[in-house]
Coordinates of C-alpha atoms in Angstrom, one line a residue:
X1 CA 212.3 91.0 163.3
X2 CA 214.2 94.5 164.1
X3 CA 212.3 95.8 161.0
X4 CA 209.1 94.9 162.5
X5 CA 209.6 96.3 165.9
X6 CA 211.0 99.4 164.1
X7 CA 207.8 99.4 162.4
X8 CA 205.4 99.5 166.1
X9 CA 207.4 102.2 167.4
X10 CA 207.3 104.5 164.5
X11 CA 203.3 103.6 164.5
X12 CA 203.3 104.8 168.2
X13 CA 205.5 107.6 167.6
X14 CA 203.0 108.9 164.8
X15 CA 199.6 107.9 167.2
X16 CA 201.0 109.7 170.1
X17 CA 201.8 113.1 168.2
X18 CA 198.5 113.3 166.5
X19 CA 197.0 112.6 169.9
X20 CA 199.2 115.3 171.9
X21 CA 197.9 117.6 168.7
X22 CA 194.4 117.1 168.7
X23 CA 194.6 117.9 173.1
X24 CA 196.7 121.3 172.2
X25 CA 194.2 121.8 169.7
X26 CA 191.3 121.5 171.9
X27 CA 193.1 123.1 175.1
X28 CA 193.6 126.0 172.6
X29 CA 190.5 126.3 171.4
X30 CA 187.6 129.2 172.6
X31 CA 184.2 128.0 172.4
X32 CA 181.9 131.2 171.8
X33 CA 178.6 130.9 174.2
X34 CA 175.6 133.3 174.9
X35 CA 175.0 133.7 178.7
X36 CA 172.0 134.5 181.0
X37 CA 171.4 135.2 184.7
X38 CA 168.8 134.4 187.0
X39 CA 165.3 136.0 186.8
X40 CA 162.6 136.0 189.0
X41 CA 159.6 135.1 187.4
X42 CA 156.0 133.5 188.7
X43 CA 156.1 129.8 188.3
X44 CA 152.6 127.9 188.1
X45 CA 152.4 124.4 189.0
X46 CA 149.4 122.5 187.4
X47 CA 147.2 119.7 187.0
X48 CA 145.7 118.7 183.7
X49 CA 142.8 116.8 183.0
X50 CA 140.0 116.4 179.7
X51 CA 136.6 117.6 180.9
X52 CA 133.3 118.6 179.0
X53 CA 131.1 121.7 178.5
X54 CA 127.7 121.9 179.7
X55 CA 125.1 124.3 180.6
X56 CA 125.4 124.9 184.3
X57 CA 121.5 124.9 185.5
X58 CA 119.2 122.9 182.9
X59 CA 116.1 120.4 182.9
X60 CA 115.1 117.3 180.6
X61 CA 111.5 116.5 180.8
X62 CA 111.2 113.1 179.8
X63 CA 108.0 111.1 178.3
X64 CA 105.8 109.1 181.9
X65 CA 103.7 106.8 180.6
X66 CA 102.4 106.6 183.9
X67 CA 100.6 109.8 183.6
X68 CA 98.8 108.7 180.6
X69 CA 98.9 110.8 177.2
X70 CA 100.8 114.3 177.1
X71 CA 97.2 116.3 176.1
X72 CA 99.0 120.2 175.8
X73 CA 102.5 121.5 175.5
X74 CA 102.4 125.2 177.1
X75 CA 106.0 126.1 175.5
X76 CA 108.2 126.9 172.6
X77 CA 111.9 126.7 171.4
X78 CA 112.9 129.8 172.8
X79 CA 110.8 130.6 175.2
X80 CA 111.9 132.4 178.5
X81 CA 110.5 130.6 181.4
X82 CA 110.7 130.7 185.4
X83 CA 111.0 128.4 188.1
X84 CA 107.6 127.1 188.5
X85 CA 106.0 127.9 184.9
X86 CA 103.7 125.3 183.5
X87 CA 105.5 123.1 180.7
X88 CA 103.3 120.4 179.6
X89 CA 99.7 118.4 180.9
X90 CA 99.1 114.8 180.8
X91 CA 95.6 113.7 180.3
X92 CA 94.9 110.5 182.4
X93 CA 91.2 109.2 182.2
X94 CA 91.6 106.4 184.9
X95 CA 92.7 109.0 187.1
X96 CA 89.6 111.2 186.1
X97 CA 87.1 108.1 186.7
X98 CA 89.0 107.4 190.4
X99 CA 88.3 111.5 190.7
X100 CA 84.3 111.0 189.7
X101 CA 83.9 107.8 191.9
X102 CA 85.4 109.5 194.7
X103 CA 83.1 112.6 194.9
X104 CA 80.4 110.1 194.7
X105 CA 81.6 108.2 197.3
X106 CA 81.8 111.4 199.4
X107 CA 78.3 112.3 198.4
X108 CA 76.9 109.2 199.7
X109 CA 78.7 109.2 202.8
X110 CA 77.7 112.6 203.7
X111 CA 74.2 111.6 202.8
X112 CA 74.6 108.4 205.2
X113 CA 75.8 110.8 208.0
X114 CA 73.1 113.2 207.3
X115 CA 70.2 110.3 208.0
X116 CA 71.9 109.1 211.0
X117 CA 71.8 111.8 212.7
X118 CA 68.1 112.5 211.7
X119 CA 67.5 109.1 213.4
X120 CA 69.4 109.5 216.6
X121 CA 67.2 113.3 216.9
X122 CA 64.3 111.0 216.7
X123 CA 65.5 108.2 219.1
X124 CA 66.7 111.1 221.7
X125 CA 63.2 112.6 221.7
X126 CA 61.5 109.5 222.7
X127 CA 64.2 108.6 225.0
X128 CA 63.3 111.8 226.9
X129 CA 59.8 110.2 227.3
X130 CA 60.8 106.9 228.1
X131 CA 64.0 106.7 229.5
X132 CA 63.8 103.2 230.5
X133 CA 63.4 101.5 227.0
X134 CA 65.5 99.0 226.6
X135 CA 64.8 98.9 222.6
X136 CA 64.9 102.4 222.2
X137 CA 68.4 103.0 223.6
X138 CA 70.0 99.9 221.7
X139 CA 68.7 101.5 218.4
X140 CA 70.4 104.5 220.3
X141 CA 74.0 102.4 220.5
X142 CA 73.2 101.2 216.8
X143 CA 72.8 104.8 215.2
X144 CA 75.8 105.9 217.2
X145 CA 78.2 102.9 215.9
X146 CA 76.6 103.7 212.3
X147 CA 77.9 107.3 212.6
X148 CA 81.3 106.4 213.3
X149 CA 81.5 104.0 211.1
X150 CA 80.8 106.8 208.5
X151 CA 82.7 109.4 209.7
X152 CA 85.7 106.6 209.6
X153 CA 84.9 105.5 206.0
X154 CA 84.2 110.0 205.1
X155 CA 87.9 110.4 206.6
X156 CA 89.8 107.5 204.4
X157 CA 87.2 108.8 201.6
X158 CA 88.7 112.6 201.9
X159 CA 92.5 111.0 202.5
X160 CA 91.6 109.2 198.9
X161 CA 90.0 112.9 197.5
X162 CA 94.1 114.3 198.6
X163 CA 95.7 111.5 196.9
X164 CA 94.1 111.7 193.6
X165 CA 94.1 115.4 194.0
X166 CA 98.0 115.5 194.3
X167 CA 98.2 112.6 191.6
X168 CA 95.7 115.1 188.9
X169 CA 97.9 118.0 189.8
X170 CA 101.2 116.3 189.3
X171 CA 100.2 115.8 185.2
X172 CA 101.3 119.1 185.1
X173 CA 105.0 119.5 184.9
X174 CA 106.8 122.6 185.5
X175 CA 109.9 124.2 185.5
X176 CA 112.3 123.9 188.1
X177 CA 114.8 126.4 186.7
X178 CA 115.1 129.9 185.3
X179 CA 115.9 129.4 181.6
X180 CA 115.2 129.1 178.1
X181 CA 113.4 126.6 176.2
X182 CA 115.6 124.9 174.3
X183 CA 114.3 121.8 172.3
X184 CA 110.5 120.9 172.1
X185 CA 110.1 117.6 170.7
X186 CA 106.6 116.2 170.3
X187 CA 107.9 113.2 168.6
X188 CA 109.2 112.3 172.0
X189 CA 105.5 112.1 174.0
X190 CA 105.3 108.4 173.4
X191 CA 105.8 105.0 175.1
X192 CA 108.6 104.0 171.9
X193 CA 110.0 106.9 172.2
X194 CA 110.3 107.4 176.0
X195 CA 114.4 106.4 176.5
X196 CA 115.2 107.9 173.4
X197 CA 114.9 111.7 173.6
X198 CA 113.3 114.3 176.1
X199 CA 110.1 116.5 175.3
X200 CA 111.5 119.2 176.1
X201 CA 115.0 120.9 177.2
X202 CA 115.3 124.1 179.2
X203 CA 118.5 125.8 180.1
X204 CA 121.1 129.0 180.1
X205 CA 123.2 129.2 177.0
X206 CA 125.0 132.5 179.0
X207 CA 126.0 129.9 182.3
X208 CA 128.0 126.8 182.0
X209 CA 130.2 125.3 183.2
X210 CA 132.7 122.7 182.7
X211 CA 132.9 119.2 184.4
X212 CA 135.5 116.7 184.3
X213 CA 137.2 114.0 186.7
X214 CA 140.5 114.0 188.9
X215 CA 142.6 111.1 190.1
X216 CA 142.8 110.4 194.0
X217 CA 145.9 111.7 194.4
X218 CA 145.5 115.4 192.2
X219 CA 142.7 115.7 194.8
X220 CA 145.2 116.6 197.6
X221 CA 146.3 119.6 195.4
X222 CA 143.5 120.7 194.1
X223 CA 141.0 123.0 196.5
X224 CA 137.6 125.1 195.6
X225 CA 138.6 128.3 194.4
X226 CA 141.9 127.6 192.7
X227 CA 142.1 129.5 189.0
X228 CA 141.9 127.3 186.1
X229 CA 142.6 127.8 182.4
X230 CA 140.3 126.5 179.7
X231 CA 141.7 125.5 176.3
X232 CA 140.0 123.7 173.4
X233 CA 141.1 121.8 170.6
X234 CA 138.7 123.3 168.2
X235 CA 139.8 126.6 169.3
X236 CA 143.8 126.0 170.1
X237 CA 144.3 129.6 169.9
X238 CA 141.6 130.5 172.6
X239 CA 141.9 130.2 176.5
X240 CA 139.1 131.4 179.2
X241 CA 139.5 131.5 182.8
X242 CA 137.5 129.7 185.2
X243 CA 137.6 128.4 188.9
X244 CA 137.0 125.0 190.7
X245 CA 133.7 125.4 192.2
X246 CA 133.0 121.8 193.5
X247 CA 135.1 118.6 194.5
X248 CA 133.2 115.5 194.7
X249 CA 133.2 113.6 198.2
X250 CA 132.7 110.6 196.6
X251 CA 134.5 108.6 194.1
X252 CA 133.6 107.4 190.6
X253 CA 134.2 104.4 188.9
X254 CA 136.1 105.2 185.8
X255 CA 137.2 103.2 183.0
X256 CA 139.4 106.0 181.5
X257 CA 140.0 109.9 182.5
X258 CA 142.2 110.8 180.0
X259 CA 145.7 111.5 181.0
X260 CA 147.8 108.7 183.1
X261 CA 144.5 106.3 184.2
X262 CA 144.3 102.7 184.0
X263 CA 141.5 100.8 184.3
X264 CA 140.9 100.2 188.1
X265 CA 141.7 104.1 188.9
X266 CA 139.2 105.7 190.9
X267 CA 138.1 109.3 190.0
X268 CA 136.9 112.1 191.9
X269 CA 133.8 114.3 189.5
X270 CA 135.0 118.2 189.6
X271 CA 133.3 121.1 188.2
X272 CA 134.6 124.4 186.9
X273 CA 133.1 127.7 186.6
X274 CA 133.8 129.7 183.4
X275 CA 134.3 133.5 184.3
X276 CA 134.9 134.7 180.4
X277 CA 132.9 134.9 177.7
X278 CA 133.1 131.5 175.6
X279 CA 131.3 130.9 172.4
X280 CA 131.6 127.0 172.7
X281 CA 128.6 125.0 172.2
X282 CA 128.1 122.7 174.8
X283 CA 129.3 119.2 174.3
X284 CA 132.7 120.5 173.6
X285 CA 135.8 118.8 174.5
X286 CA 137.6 121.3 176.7
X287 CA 141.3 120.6 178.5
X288 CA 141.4 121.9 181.7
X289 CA 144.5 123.1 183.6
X290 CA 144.0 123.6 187.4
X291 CA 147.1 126.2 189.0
X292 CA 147.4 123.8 192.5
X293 CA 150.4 126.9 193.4
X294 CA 152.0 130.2 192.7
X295 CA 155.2 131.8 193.2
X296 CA 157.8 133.9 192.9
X297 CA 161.1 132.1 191.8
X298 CA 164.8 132.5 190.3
X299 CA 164.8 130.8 186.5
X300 CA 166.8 129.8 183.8
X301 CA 166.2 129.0 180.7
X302 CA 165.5 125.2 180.8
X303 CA 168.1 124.3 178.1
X304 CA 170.8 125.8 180.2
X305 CA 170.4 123.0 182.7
X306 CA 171.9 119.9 182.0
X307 CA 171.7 116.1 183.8
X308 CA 174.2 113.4 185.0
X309 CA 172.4 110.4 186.8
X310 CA 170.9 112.3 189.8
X311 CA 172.9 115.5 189.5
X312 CA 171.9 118.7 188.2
X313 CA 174.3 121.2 186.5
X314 CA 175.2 124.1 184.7
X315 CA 178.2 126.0 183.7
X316 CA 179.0 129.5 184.5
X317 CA 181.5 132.2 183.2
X318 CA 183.9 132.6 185.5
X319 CA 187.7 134.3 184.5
X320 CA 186.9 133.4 181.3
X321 CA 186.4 129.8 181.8
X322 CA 184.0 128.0 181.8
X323 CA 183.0 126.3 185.3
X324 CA 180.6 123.5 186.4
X325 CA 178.6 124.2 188.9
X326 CA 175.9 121.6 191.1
X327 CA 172.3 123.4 191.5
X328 CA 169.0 122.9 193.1
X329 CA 165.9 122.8 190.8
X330 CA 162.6 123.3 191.3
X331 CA 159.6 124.1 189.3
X332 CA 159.9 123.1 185.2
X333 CA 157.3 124.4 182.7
X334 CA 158.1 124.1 178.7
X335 CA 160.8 127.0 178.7
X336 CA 162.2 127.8 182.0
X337 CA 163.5 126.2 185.7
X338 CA 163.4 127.5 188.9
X339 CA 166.3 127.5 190.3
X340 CA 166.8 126.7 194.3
X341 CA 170.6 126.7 195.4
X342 CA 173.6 126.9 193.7
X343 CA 174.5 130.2 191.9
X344 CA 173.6 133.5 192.2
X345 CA 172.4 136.3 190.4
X346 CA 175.5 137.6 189.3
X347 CA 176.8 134.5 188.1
X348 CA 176.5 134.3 184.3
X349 CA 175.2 130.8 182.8
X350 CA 176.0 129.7 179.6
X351 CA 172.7 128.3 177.4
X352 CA 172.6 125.6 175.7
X353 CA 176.5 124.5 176.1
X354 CA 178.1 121.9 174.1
X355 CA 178.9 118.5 174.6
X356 CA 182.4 119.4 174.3
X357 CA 182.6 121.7 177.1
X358 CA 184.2 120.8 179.8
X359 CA 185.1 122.0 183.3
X360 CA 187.7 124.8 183.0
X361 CA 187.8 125.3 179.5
X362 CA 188.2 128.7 178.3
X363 CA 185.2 130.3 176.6
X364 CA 184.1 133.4 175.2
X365 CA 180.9 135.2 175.7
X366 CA 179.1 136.7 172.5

């Protein structure tokens, strides 16, 4: 029994000594650590989302079978057209028949009117020589009912004439932008073919513009005006600048935006206007990044900051110790923090430090 107690106190003899080692050993030893201070720096803070290149001003001019049959197409791919430049014709015979029938109908009318009033001359000259004719002046009322009833049916025949004329006059489409001609497809000026393609494409390979969606609550950031960069996947070494040029007012239904959206999320359409040069095609997938603030802040480097539940920390140089020190944080991007309260400029933070550093060990600085 003695030999077995001697036995426990040798084994806690032996524990405690290596333990009081390894604590001199580490109270002993200088950690070596590389050191910043504060800089100010400009400190974006963004708002991401996928959007789309398009051309900003362009038209599609799609088959009307209710026109009748495209007869002439005035253009070509590449063609430099303006606002109001004839595009294509329709031919519509029923519409040409309805033209014929009305200038008949006008014809006739006119004709009518014409022989009515030759009949009431004649009626008012014998009038004036017998003036008390009963059957003279109700052929007098009957010509002068006739004559209305003409001009009535010449007005609603002339009100027809306008009709048919804006109707004959609309088969020719024209441009409603300033552009180029881009497609031409004469497959597409048929009934089969009418939800399939458009006859022709005209817009402005030098202006577009990229669109995209924002969630409701990025819409409280996010103003006209504010600078944007443009990146692309295809291109992931390119960026061009642009700026929001319109919010929408109204919300989209959206089934997916991109980044953070769930099914029921309501979107808000934005557009962007590109101010450099980009070579995209549009159709490309573009990532947009709106700057929703600027300023002027202190930083660190980001991996000198380090977490504990809800406090924020780092450790400064101080007497040649390291020190633990609480600080305010602001702003984060990929490399640096902004840095609100807690040190100074003087104060010297170590990067990166250890897990093994503690509060008041003694460090030293490369």
């Amino acid at each position: 029994m003695k030999k077995k107690w001697i036995i426990i106190i040798v084994s806690i003899l032996i524990v405690g000594l290596i333990g009081i080692n390894v604590w001199k050993s580490k109270a002993t030893t200088t950690f070596k650590v590389e050191t910043a201070t504060l800089t100010e720096e400009t400190m974006k803070e963004t708002v991401m989302t996928p959007g789309t290149l398009k051309l900003d001003t362009e038209q599609y001019i799609y088959f009307q079978p209710e026109k009748g049959e495209v007869a002439e197409i005035f253009v070509e791919e590449g063609d430099k057209v303006e606002e109001g430049d004839k595009l294509l014709r329709y031919e519509n015979k029923q519409l040409d028949l309805e033209k014929e029938q009305n200038d008949l109908q006008i014809r006739s009318l006119y004709l009518q009117i014409d022989s009515e009033n030759k009949k009431q001359q004649k009626v008012n000259k014998e009038l004036e020589k017998d003036k008390d004719n009963e059957m003279l002046k109700e052929e007098w009322d009957q010509i002068q009912l006739q004559r209305q009833l003409n001009n009535i049916e010449l007005e609603q025949a002339n009100l027809q004439k306008d009709s048919i004329t804006s109707n004959i006059e609309d088969l020719e489409v024209k441009a409603e932008v300033d552009g180029t001609i881009l497609t031409v497809n004469e497959k597409a000026t048929s009934e089969t073919q009418m939800n399939e393609q458009s006859i022709i494409r005209i817009g402005s390979l030098n202006d577009v513009i990229v669109e995209g969606s924002i969630s409701e609550y990025d819409t409280l950031k996010i103003s006209v005006g504010q600078q944007v960069v443009l990146t692309s996947d295809a291109v992931p070494d390119e960026k061009w600048e642009g700026k929001v040029s319109f919010i929408g007012d109204l919300p989209e239904e959206s089934s997916g935006m991109g980044l953070e959206n769930n099914d029921s999320s309501v979107v808000y359409p934005i557009r962007v206007t590109v101010e450099d040069d980009i070579k995209l095609k549009p159709g490309f997938k573009m990532l947009i990044e709106i700057v929703t603030s600027e300023e002027k802040v202190n930083t660190l480097p980001i991996n000198a900051v380090k977490q504990e539940d809800d406090e924020n920390y780092v450790f400064i140089v101080e007497d040649g110790k390291a020190k633990r020190v609480e600080v305010k944080i602001g702003s984060v991007d990929s490399e640096k923090m902004a840095i609100k309260d807690g040190i100074n400029k003087e104060d010297k933070v170590i990067i990166d430090p250890s897990d093994d550093i503690q509060n008041g060990m003694e460090v030293t600085v490369k």
